[in-house]
mmCIF file of C-alpha atoms in Angstrom:
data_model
loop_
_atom_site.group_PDB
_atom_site.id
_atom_site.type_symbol
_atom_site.label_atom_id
_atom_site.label_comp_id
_atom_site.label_asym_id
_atom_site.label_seq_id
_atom_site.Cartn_x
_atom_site.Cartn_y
_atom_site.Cartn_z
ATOM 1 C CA UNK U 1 0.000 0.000 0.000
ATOM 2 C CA UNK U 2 1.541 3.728 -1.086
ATOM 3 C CA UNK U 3 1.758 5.911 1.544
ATOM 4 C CA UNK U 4 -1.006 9.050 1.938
ATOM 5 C CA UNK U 5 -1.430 11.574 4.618
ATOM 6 C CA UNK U 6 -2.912 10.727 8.456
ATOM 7 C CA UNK U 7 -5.439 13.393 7.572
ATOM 8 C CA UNK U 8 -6.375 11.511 4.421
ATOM 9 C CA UNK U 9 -6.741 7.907 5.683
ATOM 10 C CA UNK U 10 -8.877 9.080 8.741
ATOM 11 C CA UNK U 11 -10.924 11.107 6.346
ATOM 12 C CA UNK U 12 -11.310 7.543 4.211
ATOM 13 C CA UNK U 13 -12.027 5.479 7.518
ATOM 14 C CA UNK U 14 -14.594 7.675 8.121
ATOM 15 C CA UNK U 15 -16.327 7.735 5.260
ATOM 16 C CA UNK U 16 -16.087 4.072 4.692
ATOM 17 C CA UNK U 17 -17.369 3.653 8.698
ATOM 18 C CA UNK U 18 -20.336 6.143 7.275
ATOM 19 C CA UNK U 19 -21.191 3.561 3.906
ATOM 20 C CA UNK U 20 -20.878 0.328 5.087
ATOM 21 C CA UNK U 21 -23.382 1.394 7.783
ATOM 22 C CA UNK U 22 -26.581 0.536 5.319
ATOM 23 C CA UNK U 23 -27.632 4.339 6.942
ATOM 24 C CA UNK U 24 -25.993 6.823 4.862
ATOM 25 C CA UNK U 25 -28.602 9.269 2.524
ATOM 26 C CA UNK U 26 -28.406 10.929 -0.596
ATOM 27 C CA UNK U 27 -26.611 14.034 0.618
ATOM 28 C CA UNK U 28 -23.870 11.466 2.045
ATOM 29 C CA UNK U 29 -23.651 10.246 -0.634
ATOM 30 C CA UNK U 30 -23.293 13.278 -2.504
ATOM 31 C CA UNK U 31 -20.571 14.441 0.151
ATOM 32 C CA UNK U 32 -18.458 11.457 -0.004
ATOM 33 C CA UNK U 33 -18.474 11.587 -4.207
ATOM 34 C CA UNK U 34 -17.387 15.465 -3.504
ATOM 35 C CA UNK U 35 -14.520 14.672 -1.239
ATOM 36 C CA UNK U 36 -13.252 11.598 -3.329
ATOM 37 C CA UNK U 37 -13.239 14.069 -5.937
ATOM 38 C CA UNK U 38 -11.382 16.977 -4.581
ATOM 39 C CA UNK U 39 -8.093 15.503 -3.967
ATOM 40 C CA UNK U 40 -6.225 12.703 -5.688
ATOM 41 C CA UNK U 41 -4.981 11.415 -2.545
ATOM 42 C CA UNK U 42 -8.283 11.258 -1.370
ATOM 43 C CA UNK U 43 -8.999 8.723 -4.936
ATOM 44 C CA UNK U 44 -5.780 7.112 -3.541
ATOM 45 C CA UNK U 45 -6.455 5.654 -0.031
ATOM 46 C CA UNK U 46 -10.261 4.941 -0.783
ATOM 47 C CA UNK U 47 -9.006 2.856 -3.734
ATOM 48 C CA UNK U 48 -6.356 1.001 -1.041
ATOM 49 C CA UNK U 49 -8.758 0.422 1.310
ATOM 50 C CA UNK U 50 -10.905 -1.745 -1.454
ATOM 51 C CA UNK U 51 -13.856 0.085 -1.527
ATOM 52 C CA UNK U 52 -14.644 2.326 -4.424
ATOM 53 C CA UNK U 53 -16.391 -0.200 -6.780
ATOM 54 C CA UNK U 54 -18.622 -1.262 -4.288
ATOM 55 C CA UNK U 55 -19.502 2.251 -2.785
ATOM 56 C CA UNK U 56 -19.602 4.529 -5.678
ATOM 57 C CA UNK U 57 -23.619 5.017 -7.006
ATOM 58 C CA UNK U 58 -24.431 4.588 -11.021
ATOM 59 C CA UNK U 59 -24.886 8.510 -11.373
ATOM 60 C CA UNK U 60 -21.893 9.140 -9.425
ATOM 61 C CA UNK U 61 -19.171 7.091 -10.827
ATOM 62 C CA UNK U 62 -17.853 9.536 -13.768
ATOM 63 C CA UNK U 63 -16.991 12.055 -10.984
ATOM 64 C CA UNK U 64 -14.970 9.494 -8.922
ATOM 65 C CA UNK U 65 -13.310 7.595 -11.684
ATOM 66 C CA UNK U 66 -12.088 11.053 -13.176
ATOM 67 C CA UNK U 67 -10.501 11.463 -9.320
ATOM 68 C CA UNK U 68 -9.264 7.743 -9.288
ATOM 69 C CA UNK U 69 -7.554 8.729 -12.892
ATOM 70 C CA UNK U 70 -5.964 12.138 -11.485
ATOM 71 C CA UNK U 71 -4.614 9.528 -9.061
ATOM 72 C CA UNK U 72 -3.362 7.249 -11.102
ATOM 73 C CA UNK U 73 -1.300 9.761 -12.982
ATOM 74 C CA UNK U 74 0.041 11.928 -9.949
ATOM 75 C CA UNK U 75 0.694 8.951 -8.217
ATOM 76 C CA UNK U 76 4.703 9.025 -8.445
ATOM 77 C CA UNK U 77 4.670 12.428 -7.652
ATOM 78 C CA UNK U 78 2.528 12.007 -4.409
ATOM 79 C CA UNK U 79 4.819 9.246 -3.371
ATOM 80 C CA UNK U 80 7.938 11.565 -3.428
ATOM 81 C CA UNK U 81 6.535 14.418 -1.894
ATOM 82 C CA UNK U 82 4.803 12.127 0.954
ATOM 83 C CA UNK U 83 7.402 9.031 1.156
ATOM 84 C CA UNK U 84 9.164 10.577 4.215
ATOM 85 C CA UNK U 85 6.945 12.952 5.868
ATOM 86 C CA UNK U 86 3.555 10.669 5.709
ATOM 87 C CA UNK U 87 5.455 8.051 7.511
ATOM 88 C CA UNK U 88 7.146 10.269 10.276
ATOM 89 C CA UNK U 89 3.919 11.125 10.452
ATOM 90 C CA UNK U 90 1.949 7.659 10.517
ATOM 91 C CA UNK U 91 4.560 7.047 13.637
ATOM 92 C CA UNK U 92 4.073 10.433 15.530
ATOM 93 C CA UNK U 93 0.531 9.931 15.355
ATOM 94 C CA UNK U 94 -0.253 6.462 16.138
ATOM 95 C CA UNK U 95 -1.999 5.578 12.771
ATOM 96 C CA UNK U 96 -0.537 2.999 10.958
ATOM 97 C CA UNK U 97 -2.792 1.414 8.400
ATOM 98 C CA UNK U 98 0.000 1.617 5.856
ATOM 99 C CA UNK U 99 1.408 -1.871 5.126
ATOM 100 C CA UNK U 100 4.665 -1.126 7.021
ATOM 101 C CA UNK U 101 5.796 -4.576 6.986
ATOM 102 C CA UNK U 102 5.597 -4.410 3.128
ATOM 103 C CA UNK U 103 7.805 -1.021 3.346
ATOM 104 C CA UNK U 104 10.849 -3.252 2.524
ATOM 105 C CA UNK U 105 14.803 -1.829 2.008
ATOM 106 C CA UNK U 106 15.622 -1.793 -1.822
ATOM 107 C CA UNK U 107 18.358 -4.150 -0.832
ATOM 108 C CA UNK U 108 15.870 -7.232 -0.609
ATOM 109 C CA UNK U 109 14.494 -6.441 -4.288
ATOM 110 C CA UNK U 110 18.049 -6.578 -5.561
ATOM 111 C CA UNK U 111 18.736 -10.351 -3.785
ATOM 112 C CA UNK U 112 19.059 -13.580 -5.313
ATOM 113 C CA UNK U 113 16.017 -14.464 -4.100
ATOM 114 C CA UNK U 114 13.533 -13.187 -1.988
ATOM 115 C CA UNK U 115 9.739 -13.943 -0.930
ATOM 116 C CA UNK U 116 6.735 -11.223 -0.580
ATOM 117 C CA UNK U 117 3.952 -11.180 1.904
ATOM 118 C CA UNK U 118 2.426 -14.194 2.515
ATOM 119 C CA UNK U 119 5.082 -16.161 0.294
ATOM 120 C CA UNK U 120 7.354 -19.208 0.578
ATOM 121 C CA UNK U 121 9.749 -20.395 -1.415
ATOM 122 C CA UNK U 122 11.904 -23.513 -2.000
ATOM 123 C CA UNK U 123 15.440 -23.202 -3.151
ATOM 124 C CA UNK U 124 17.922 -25.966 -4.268
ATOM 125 C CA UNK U 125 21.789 -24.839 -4.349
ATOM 126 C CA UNK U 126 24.367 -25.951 -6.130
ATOM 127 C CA UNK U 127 25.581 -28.135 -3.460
ATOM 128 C CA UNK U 128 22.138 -30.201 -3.122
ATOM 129 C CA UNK U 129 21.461 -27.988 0.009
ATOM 130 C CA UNK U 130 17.823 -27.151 0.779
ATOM 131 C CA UNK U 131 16.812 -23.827 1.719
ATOM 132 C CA UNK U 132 13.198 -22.271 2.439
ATOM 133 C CA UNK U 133 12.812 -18.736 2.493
ATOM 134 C CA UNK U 134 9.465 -17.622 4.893
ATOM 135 C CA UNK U 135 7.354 -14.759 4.086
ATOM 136 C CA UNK U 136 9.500 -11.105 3.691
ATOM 137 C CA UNK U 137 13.040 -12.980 3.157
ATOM 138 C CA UNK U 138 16.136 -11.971 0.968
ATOM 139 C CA UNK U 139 18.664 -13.866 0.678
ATOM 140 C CA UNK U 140 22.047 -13.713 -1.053
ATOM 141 C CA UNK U 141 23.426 -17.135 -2.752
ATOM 142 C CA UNK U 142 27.554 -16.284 -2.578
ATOM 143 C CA UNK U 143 29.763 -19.865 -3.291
ATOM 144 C CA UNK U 144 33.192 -19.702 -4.329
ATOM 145 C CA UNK U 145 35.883 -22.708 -3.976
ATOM 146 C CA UNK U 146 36.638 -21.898 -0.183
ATOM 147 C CA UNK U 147 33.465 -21.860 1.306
ATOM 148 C CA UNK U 148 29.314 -22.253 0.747
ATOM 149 C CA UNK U 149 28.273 -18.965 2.014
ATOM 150 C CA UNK U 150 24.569 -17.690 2.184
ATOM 151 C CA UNK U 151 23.470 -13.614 3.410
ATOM 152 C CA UNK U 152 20.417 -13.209 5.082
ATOM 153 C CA UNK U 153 19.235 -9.776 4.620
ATOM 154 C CA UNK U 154 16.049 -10.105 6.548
ATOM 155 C CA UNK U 155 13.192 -12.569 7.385
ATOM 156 C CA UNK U 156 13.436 -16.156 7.931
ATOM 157 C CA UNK U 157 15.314 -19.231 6.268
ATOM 158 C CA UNK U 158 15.287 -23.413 6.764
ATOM 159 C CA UNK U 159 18.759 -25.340 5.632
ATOM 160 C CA UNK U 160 18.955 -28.413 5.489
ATOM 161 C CA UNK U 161 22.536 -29.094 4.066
ATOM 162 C CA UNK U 162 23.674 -31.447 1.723
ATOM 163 C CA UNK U 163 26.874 -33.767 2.754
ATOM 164 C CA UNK U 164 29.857 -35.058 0.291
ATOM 165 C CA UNK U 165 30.656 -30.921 0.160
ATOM 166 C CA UNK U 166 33.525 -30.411 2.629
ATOM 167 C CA UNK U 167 33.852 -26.533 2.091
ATOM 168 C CA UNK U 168 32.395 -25.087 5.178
ATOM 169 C CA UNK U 169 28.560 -23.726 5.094
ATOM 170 C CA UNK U 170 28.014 -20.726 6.203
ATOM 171 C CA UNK U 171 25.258 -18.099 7.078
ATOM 172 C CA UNK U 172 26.252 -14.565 7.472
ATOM 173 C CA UNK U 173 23.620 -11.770 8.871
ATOM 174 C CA UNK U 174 25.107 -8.248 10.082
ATOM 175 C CA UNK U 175 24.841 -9.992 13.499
ATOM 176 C CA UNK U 176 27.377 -12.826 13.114
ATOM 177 C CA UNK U 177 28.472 -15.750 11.265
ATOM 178 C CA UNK U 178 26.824 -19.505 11.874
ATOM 179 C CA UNK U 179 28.551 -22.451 10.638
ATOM 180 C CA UNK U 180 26.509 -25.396 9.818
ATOM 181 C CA UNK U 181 28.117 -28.502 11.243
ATOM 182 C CA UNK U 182 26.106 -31.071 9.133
ATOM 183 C CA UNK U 183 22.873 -29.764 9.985
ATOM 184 C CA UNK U 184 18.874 -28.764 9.945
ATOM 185 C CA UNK U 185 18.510 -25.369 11.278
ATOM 186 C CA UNK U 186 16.556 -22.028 11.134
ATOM 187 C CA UNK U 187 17.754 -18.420 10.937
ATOM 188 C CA UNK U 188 15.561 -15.435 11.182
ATOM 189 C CA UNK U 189 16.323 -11.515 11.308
ATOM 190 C CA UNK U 190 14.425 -9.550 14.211
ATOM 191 C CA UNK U 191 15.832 -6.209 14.300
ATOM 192 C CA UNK U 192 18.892 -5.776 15.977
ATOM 193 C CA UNK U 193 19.537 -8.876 16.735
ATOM 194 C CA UNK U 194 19.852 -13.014 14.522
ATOM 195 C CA UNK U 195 17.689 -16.097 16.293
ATOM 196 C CA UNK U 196 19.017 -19.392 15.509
ATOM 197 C CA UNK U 197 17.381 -22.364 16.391
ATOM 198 C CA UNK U 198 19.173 -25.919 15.639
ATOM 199 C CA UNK U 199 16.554 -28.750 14.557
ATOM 200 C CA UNK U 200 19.399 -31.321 14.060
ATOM 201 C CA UNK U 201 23.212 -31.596 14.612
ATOM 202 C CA UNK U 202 24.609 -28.388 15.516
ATOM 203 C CA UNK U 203 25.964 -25.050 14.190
ATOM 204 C CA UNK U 204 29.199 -23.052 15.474
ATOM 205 C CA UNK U 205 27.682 -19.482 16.155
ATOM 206 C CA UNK U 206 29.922 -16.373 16.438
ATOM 207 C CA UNK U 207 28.991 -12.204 16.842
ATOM 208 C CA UNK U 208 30.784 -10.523 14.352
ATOM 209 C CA UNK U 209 32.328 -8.121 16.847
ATOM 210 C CA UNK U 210 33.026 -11.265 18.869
ATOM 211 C CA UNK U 211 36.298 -14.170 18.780
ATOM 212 C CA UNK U 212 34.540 -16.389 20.849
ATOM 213 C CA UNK U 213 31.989 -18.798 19.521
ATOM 214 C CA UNK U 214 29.903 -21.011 20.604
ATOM 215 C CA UNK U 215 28.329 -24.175 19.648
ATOM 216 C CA UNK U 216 24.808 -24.690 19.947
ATOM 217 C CA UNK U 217 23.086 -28.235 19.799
ATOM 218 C CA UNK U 218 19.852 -29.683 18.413
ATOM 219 C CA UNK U 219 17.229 -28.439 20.150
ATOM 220 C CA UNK U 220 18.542 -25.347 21.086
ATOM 221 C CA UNK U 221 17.678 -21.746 20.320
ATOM 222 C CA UNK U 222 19.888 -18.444 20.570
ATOM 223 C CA UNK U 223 19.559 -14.934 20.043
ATOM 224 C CA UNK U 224 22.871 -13.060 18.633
ATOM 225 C CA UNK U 225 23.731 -9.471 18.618
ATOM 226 C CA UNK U 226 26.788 -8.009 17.161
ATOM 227 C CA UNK U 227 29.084 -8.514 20.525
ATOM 228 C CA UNK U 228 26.835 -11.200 22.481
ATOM 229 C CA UNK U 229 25.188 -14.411 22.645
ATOM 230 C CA UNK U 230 22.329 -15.269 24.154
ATOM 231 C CA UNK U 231 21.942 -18.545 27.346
ATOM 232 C CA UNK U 232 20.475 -21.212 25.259
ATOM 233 C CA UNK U 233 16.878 -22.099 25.305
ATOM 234 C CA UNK U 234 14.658 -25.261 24.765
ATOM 235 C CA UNK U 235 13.873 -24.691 21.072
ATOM 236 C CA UNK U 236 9.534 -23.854 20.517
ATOM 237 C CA UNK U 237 7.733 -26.510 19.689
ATOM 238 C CA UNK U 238 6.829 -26.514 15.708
ATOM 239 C CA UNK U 239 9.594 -23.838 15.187
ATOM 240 C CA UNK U 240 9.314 -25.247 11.421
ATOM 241 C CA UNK U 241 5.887 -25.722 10.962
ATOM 242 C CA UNK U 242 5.380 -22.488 8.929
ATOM 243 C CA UNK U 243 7.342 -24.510 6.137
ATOM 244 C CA UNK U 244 4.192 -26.737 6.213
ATOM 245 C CA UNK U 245 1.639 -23.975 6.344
ATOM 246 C CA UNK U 246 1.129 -23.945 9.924
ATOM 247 C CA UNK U 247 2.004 -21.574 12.472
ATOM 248 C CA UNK U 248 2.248 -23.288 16.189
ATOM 249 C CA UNK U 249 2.037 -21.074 19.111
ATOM 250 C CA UNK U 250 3.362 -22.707 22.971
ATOM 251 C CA UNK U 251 2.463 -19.711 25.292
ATOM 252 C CA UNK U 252 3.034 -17.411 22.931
ATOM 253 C CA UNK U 253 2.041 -13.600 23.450
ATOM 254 C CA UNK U 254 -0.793 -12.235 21.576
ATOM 255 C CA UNK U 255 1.392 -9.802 19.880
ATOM 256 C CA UNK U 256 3.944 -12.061 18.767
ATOM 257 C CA UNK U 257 1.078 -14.145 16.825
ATOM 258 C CA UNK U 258 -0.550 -11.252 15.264
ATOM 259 C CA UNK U 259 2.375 -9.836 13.706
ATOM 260 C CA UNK U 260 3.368 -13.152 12.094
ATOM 261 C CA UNK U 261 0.143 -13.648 11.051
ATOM 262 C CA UNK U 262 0.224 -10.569 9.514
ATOM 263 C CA UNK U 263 3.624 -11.267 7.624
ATOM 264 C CA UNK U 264 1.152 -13.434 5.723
ATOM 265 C CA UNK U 265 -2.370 -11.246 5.550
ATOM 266 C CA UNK U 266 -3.020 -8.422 3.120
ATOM 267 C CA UNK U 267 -3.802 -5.127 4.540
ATOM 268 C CA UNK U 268 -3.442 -3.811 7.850
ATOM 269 C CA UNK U 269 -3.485 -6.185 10.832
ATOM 270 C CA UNK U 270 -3.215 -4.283 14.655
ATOM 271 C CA UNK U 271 -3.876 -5.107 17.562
ATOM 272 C CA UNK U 272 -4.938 -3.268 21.094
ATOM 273 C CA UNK U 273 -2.026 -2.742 23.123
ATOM 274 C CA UNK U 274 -3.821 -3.978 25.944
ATOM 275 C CA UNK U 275 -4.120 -7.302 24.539
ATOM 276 C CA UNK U 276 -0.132 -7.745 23.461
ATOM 277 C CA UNK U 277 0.863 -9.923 26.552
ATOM 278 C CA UNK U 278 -1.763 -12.195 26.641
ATOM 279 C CA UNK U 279 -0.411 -15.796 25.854
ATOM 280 C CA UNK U 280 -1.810 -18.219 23.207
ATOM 281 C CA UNK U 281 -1.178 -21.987 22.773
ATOM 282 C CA UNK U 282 -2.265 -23.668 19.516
ATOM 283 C CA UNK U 283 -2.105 -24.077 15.336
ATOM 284 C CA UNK U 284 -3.259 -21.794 13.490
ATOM 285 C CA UNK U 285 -3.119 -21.733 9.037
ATOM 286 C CA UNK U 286 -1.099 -19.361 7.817
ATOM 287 C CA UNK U 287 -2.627 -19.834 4.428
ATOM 288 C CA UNK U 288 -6.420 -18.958 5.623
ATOM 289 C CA UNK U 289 -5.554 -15.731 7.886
ATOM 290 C CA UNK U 290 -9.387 -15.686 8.499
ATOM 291 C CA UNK U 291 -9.677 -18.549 9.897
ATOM 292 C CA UNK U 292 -6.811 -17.760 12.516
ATOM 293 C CA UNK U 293 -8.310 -14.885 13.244
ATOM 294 C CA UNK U 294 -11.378 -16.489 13.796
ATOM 295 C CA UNK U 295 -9.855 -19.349 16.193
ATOM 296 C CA UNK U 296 -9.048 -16.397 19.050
ATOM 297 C CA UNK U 297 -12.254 -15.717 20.082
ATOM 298 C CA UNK U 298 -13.044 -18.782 21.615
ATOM 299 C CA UNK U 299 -9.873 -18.552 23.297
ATOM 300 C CA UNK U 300 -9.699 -15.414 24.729
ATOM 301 C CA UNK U 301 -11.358 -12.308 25.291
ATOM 302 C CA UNK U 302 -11.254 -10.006 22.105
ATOM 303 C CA UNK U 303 -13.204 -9.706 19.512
ATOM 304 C CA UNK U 304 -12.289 -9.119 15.643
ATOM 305 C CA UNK U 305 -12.963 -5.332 14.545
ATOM 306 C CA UNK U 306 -13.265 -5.194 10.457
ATOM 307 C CA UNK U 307 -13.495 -2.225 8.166
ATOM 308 C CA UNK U 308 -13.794 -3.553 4.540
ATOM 309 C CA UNK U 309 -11.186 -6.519 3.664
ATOM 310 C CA UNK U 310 -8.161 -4.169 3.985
ATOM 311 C CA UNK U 311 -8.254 -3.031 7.975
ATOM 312 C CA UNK U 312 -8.512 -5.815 10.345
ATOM 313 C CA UNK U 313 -7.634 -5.189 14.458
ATOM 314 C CA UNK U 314 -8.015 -7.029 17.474
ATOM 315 C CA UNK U 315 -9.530 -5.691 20.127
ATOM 316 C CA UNK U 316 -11.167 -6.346 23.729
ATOM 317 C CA UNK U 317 -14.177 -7.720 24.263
ATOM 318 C CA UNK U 318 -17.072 -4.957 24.979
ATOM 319 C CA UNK U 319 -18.211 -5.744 28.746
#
């Protein structure tokens, strides 16, 4: 989703709050065709938020399609002037219905491979190695005579390595270096800092401000920073599963679920703050986000608040 203005999106909330109600009259109807019309941003956001076919009247629609063409054609130019500004903004103010997982560094475009929202995807190296990028990867592919050596830019990988290759395989993220020591592991980016959780064997781990490394065991799971690395910890249970289309939560908090979730949902997913440390056990399909989203209820006490099929949030139960 492009970015647009606060102003704009709550302007577009509101009017699509004001539609979907079944209440709105002529005149509101006439008002919302005037403001759609007055500003291409305005033709912008109500197109990203999915409603304009489905709102727009029969003796209306040359007025709003001649706004949704003015924002077709100005629409590089409103992304330069509002790239920086509309997200400062978005983060000042609290409202982030812009896809902000899907505002991705340049750098993962330009990788050998890489996976959008909601994708996976199987790779087979040159070496007979296996590797499964999750949704939002990029990874870099670099082998030369001396070693097998793969560059996580961001998201999440599965390697399972091939043997009868003696040149040492490697993983390299800003964090550190891991060397696979015949071995079924996982990698993922999160921020600042590399998790690495060993499903078989074991893998030589090392900060890359760091001489000392380690050497952590199946079933284990670290967290590396550029000087540091984490105690070890039981791995999760199903850390893999999303490679099967299933996401398996063991006490894990709310927040943590929704925003993998939403690594696989279009549109915005949020939930209340309130609700982020409440803890979930369970399986939920990564593949039918709906139907995850619908397996929380019962569960706990929130409710699912939707506006059209592009804003979802979780939110409290009403007492």
């Amino acid at each position: 989703m492009s970015q647009v203005s606060a102003r704009a999106l709550d302007e577009a909330i509101a009017w699509q709050l004001c539609l979907d109600s079944g209440d709105a009259n002529d005149q509101q109807r006439h008002e919302f065709n005037l403001w759609l019309a007055a500003h291409p941003e305005h033709a912008l956001v109500w197109r990203q938020l999915g409603g304009i076919d489905q709102q727009l009247s029969p003796a209306t629609q040359p007025m709003a399609r001649r706004a949704l063409l003015q924002g077709t054609n100005t629409r590089r130019r409103s992304l330069r002037r509002l790239g920086g500004s509309a997200l400062g903004l978005f983060l000042a103010t609290g409202v982030t219905l812009v896809l902000l997982a899907q505002q991705r560094p340049l750098g993962d475009y330009l990788a050998d491979y890489h996976t959008a929202g909601g994708e996976q995807r199987e790779v087979l190296l040159a070496d007979r190695s296996q590797v499964r990028l999750n949704s939002l990867s990029a990874l870099d592919v670099e082998f030369d005579t001396n070693e097998r050596r793969l560059v996580l830019h961001s998201g999440e990988i599965l390697i399972q390595t091939a043997k009868g290759d003696t040149r040492p395989f490697v993983v390299e993220t800003p964090q550190g270096r891991l060397q696979a020591l015949g071995t079924r592991f996982l990698v993922r980016r999160e921020g600042d800092s590399t998790e690495l959780i060993v499903l078989q064997s074991a893998v030589a781990a090392r900060p890359s401000s760091s001489a000392q490394e380690r050497i952590v065991r199946s079933g284990e799971r670290v967290y590396m920073d550029r000087q540091h690395l984490s105690d070890s910890s039981p791995a999760p249970i199903g850390a893999d599963a999303w490679s099967r289309g299933m996401l398996v939560a063991d006490d894990l908090p709310l927040e943590q679920l929704i925003e993998q979730i939403g690594e696989y949902r279009s549109g915005y997913l949020g939930l209340d703050p309130s609700l982020a440390d409440l803890r979930i056990s369970g399986s939920f399909p990564l593949h039918d986000t709906d139907k995850a989203l619908a397996a929380l209820p019962p569960s706990l006490p929130v409710r699912i608040e939707r506006i059209g099929s592009w804003w979802t949030r979780v939110v409290p139960v009403e007492n």
